[in-house]
PDB file of C-alpha atoms in Angstrom:
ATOM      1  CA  UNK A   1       1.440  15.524 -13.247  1.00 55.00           C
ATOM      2  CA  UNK A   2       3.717  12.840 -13.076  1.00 83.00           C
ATOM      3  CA  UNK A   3       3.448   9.774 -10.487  1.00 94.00           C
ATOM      4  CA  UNK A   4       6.071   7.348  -8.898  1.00 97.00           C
ATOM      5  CA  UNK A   5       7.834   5.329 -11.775  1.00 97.00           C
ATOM      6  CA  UNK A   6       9.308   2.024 -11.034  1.00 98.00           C
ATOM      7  CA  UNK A   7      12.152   0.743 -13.181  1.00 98.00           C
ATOM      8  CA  UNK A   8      12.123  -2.197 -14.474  1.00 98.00           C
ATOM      9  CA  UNK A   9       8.560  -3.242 -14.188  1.00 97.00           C
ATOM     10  CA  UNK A  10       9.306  -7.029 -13.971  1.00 97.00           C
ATOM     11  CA  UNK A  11      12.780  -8.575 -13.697  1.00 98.00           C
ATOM     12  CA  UNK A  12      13.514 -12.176 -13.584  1.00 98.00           C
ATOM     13  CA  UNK A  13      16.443 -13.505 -11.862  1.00 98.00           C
ATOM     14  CA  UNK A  14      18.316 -16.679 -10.900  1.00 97.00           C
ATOM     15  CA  UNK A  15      18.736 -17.694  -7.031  1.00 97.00           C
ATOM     16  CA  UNK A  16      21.853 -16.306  -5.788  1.00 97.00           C
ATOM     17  CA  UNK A  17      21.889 -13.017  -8.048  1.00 98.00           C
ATOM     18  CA  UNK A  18      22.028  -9.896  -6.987  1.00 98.00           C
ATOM     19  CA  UNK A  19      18.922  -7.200  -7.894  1.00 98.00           C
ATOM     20  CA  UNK A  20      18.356  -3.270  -7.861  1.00 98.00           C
ATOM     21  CA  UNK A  21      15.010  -1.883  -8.456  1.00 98.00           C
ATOM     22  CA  UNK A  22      14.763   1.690  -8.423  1.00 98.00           C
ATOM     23  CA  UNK A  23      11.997   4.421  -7.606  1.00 98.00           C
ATOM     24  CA  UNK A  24      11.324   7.509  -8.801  1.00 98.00           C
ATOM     25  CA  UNK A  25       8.923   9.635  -6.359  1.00 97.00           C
ATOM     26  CA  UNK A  26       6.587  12.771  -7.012  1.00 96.00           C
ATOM     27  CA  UNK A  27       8.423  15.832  -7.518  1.00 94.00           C
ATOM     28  CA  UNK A  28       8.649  17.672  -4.161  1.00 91.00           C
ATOM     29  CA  UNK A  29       8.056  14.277  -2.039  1.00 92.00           C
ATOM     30  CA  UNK A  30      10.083  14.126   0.598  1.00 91.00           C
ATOM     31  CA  UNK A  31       9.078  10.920   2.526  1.00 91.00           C
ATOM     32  CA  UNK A  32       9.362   7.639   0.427  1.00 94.00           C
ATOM     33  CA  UNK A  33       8.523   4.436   1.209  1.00 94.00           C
ATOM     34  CA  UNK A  34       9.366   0.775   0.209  1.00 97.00           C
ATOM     35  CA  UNK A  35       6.735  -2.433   0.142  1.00 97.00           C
ATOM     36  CA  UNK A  36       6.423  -5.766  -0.835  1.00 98.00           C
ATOM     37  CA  UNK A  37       3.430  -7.343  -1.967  1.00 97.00           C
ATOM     38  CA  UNK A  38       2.824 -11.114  -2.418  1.00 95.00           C
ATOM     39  CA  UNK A  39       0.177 -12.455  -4.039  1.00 91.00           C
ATOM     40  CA  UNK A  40      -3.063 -12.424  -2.293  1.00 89.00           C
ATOM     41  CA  UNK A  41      -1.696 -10.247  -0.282  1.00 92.00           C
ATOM     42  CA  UNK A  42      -1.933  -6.377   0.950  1.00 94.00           C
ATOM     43  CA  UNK A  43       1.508  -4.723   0.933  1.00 96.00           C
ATOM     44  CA  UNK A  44       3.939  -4.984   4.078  1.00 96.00           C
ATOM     45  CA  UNK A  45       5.876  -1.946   5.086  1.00 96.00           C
ATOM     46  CA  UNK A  46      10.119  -2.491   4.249  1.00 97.00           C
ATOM     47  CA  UNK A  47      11.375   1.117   4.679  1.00 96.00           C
ATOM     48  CA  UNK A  48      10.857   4.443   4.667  1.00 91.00           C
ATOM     49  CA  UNK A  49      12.948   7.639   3.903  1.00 93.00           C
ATOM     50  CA  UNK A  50      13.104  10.988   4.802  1.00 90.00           C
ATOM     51  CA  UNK A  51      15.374  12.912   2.863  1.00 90.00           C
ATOM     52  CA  UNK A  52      18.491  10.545   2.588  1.00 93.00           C
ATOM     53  CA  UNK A  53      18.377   9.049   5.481  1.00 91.00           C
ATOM     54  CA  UNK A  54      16.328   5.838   6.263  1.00 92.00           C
ATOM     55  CA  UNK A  55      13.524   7.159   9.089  1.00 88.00           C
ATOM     56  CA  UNK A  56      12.547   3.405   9.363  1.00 91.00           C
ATOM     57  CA  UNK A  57      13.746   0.408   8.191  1.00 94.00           C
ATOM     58  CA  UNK A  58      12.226  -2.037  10.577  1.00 93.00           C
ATOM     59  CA  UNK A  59      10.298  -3.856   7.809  1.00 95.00           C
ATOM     60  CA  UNK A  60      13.830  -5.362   5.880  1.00 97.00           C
ATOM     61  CA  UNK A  61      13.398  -9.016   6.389  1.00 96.00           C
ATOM     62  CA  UNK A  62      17.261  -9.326   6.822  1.00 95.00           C
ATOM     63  CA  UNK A  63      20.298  -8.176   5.945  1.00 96.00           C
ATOM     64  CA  UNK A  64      20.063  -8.818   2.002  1.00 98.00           C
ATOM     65  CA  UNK A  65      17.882  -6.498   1.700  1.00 98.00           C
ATOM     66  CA  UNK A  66      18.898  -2.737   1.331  1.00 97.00           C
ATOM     67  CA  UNK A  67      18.107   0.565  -0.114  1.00 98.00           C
ATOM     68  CA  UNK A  68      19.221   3.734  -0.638  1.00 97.00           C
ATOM     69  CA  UNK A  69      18.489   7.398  -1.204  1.00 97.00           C
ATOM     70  CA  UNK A  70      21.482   9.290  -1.797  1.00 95.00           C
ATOM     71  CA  UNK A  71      20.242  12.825  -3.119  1.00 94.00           C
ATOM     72  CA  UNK A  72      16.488  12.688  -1.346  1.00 92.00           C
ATOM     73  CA  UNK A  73      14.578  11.925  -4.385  1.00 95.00           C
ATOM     74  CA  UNK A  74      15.275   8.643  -6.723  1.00 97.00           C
ATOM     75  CA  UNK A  75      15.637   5.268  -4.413  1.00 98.00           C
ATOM     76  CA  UNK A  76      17.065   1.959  -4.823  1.00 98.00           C
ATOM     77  CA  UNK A  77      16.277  -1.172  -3.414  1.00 98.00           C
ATOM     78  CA  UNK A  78      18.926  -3.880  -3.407  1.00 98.00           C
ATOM     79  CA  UNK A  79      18.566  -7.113  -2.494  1.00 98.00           C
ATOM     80  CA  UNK A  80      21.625  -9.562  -2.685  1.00 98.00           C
ATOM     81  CA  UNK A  81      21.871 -13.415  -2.742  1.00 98.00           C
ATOM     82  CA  UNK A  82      18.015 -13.352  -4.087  1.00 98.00           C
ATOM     83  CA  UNK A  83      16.486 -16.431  -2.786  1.00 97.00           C
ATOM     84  CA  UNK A  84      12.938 -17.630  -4.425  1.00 97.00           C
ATOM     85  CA  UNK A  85      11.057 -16.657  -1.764  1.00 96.00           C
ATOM     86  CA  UNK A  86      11.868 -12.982  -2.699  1.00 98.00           C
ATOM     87  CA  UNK A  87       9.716 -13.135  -5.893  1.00 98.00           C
ATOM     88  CA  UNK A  88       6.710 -10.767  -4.914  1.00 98.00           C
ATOM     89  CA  UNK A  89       6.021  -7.145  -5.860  1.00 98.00           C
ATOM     90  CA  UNK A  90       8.228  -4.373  -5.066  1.00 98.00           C
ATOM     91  CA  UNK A  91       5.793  -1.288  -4.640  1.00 98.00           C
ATOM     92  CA  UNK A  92       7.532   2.187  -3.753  1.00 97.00           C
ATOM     93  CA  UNK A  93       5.503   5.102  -2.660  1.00 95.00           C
ATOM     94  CA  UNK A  94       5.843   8.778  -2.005  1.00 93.00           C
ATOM     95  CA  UNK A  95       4.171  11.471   0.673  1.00 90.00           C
ATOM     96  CA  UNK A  96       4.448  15.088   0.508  1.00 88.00           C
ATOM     97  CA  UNK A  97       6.172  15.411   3.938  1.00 78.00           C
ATOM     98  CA  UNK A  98       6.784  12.463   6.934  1.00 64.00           C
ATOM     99  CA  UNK A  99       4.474  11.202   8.618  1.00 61.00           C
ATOM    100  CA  UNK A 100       1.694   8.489   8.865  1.00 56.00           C
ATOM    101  CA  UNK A 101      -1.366  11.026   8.625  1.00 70.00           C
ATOM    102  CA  UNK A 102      -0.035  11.874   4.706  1.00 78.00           C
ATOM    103  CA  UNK A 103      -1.303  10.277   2.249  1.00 86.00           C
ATOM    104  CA  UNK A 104       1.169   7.804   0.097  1.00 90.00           C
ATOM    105  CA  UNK A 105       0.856   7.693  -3.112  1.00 93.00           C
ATOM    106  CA  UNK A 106       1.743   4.531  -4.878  1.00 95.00           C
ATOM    107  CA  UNK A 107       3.752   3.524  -8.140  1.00 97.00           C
ATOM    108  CA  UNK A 108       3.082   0.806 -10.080  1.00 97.00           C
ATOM    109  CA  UNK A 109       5.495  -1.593  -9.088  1.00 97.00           C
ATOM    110  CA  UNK A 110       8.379  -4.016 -10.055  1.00 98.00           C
ATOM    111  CA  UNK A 111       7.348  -7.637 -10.127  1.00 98.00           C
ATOM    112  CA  UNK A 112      10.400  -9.917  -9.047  1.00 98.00           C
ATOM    113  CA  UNK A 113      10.415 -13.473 -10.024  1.00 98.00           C
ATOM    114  CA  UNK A 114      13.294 -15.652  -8.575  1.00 98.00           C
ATOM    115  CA  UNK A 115      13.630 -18.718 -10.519  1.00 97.00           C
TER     116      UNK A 115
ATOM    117  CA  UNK B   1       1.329  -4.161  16.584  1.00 69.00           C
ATOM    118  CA  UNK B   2      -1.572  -3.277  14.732  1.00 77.00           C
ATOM    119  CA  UNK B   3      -2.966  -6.021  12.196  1.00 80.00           C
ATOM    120  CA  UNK B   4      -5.952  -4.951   9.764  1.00 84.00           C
ATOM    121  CA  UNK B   5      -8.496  -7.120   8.511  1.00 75.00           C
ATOM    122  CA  UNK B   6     -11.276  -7.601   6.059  1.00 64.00           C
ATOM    123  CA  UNK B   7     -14.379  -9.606   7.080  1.00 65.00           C
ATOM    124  CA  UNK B   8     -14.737 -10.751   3.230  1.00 78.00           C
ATOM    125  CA  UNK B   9     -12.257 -11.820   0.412  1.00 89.00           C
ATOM    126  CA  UNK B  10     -14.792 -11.311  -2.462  1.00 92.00           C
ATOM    127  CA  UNK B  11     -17.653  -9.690  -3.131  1.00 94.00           C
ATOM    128  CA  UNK B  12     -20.035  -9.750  -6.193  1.00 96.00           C
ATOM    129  CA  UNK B  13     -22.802  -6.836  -6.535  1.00 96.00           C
ATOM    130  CA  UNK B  14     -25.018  -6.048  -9.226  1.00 97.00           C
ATOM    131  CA  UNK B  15     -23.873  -3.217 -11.124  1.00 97.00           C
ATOM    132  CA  UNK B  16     -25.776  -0.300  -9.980  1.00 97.00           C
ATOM    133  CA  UNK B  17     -25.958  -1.707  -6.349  1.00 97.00           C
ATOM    134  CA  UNK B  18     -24.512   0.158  -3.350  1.00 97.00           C
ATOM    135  CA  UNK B  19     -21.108  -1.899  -2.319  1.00 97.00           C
ATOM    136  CA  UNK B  20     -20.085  -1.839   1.438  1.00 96.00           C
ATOM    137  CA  UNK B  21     -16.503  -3.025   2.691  1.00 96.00           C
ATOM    138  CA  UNK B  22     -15.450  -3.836   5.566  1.00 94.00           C
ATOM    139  CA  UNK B  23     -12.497  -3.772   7.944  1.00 94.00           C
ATOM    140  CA  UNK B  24     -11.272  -4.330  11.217  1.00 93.00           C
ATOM    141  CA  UNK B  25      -8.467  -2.792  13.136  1.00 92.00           C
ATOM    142  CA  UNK B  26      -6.923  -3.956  16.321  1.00 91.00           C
ATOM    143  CA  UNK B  27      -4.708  -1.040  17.633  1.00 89.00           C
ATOM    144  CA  UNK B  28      -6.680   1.322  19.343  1.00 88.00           C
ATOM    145  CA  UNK B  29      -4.097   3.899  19.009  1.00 88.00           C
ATOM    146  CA  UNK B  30      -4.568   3.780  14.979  1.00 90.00           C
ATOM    147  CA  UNK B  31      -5.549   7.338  14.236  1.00 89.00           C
ATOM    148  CA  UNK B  32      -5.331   7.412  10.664  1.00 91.00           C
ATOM    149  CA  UNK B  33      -7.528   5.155   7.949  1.00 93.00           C
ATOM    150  CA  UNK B  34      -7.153   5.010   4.191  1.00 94.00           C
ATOM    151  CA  UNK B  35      -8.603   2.721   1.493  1.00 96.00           C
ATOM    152  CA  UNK B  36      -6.631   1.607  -1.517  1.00 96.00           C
ATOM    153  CA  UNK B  37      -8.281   0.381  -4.391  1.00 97.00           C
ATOM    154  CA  UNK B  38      -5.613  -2.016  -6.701  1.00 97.00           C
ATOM    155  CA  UNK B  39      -6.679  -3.178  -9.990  1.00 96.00           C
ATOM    156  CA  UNK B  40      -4.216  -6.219 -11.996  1.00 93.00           C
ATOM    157  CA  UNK B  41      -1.340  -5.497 -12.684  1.00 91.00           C
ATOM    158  CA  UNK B  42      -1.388  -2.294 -11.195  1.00 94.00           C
ATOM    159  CA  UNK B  43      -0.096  -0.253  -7.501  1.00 95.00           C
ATOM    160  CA  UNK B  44      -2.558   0.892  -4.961  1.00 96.00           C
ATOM    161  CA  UNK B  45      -4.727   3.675  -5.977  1.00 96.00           C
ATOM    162  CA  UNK B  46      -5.828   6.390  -3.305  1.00 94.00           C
ATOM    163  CA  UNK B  47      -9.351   6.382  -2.838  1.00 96.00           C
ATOM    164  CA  UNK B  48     -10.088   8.409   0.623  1.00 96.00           C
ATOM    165  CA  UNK B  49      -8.939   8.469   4.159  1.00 94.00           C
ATOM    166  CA  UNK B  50      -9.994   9.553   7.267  1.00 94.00           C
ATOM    167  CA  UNK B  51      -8.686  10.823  10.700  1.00 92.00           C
ATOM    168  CA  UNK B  52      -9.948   9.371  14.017  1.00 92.00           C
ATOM    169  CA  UNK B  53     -11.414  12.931  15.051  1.00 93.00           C
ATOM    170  CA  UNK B  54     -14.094  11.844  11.984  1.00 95.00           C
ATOM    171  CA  UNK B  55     -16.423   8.912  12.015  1.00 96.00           C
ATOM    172  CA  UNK B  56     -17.608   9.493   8.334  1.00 97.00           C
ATOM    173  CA  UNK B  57     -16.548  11.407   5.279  1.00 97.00           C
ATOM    174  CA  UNK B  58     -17.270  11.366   1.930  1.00 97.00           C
ATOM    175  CA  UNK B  59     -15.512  12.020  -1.699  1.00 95.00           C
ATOM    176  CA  UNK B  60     -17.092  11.189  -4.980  1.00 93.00           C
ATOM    177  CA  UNK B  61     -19.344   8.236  -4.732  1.00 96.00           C
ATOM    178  CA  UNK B  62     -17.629   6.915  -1.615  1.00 98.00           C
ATOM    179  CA  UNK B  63     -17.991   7.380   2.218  1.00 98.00           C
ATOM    180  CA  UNK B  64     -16.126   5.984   4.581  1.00 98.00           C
ATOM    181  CA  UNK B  65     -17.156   5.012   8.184  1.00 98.00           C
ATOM    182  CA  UNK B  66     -15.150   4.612  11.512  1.00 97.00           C
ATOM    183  CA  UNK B  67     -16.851   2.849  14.176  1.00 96.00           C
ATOM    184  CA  UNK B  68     -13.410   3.630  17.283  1.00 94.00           C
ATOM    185  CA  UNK B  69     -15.383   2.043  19.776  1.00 94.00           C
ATOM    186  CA  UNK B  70     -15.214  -1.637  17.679  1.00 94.00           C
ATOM    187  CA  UNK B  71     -12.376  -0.989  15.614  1.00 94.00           C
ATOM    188  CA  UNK B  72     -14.380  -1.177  12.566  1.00 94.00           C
ATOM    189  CA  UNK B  73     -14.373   0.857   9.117  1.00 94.00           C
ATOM    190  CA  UNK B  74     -16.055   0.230   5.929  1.00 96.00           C
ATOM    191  CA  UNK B  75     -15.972   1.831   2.521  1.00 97.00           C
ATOM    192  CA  UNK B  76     -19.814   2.385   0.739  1.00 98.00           C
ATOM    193  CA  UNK B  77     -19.607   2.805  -2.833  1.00 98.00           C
ATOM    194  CA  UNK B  78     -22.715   3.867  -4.391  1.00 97.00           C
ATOM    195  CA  UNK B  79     -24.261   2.460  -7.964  1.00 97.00           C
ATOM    196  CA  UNK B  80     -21.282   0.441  -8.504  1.00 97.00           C
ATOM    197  CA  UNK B  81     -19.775   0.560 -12.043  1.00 96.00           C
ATOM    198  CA  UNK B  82     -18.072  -2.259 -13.958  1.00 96.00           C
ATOM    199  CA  UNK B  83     -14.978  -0.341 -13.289  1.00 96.00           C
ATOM    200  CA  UNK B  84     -15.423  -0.553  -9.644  1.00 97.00           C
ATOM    201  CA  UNK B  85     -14.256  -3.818 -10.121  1.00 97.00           C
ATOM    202  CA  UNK B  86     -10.551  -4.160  -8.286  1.00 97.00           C
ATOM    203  CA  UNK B  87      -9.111  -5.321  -4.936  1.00 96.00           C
ATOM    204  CA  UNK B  88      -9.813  -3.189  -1.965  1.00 96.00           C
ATOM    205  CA  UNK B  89      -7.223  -2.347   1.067  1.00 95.00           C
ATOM    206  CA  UNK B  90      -7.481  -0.563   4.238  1.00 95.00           C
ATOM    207  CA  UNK B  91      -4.580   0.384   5.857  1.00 94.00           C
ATOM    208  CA  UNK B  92      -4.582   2.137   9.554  1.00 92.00           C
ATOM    209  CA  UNK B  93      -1.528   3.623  11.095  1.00 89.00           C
ATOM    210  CA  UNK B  94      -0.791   5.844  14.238  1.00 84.00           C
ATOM    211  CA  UNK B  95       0.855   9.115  14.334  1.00 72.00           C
ATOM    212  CA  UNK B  96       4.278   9.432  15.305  1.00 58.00           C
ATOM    213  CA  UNK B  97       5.335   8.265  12.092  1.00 57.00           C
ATOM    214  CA  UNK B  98       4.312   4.802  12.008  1.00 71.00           C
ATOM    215  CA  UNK B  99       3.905   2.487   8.727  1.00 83.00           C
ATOM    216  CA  UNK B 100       0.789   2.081   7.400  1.00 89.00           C
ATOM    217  CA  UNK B 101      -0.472  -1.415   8.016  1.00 92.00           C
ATOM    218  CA  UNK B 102      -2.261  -3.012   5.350  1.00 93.00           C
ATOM    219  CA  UNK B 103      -5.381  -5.686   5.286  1.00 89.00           C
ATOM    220  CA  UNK B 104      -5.326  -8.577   2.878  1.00 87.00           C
ATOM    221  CA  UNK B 105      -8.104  -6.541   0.502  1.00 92.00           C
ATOM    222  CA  UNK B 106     -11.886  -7.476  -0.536  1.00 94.00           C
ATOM    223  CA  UNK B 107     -11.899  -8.611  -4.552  1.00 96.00           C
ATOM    224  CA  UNK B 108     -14.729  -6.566  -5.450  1.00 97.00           C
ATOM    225  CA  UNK B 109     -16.601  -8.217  -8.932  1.00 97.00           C
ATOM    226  CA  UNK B 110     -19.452  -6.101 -10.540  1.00 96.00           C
ATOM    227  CA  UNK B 111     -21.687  -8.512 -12.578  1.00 94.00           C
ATOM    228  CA  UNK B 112     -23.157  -6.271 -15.603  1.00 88.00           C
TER     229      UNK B 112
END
């Protein structure tokens, strides 16, 4: 079946811009999740949903960054005033239900690049 | 908070060769342990997990060990193939909905 899209798979921006990148989980996922991934790095946790509503969003680094989940499935991360040290990879990921002990299941990402 | 760790960045076996990889946790109230594997260009791929009421289990040519007592799991991959070759996470994480913490991953290279 189908996995977790991301959309677009790289975007390229100017400092100062603004950004969405969007996530589309499994069918029938309820929890999803937001990373980021620099290079040489593992992924660090951003956010995670339940539903609509944001179950954790301890991981933003500030308040640029934001996301969204208005109808429980498809997500979108925003991040405003981009800076260069946003450029990374944007994973997204989707469990069945909440909850650590489920397993996420990853997409294959959104590669930002701040210039 | 909990921080993971691997105790190698790279690793080079002989294809055929058993792989081992390992990694260290520091909470002790982690309870739940999965390995990623991540190849270019690509997300994390599931490979297995394991609860903390398990010290071993085992999927298609891979077992994974958890040592509670030293905070220590590793992932055995038996007769590595060429397309073994990727970067390997663990990530541990407690219940009550906690994130899943990731380690900086093992570059695993399979020399033909």
């Amino acid at each position: 079946g189908a996995g977790v899209s991301q959309t677009p798979s790289n975007k390229v921006t100017e400092k100062g811009k603004y950004v969405e990148l969007r996530c589309d989980p499994i069918s029938g996922h309820t929890a999803l999740y937001w990373y980021r991934q620099s290079l040489g790095q593992g992924p660090e946790f951003l956010i995670y949903f339940q539903g609509t509503g944001a179950a954790d969003d301890s991981g933003l680094p500030n308040d640029r960054f934001f996301a969204v989940r208005p109808e429980g499935s498809v997500s979108t991360l925003k991040i405003q005033r981009t800076e260069r040290g946003d450029s990374a990879v944007y994973l997204c990921a989707s469990s069945l239900v909440q909850g650590a002990l489920e397993t996420q299941y990853f997409g294959p990402g959104t590669r930002l690049l701040v210039l | 908070g909990e921080s993971v760790g691997l105790h190698l960045p790279t690793l080079s076996v002989q294809e055929g060769d058993n792989s081992i990889i390992n990694c260290a946790y520091s909470n002790s109230a982690s309870d739940y342990f999965i390995w990623y594997k991540q190849e270019s260009g690509k997300g994390p791929q599931f490979i297995i997990d394991i609860r903390s009421n398990m010290d071993k289990r085992q999927g298609q040519r891979v077992t994974v060990l958890l040592n509670k007592t030293v905070k220590h799991l590793s992932l055995q991959i038996a007769a590595t193939q060429p397309g073994d070759s990727a970067v390997y996470f663990c990530a541990a994480a407690s219940s009550g909905n906690t994130p899943l913490v990731f380690g900086k991953g093992t570059r695993l290279s399979v020399i033909a």
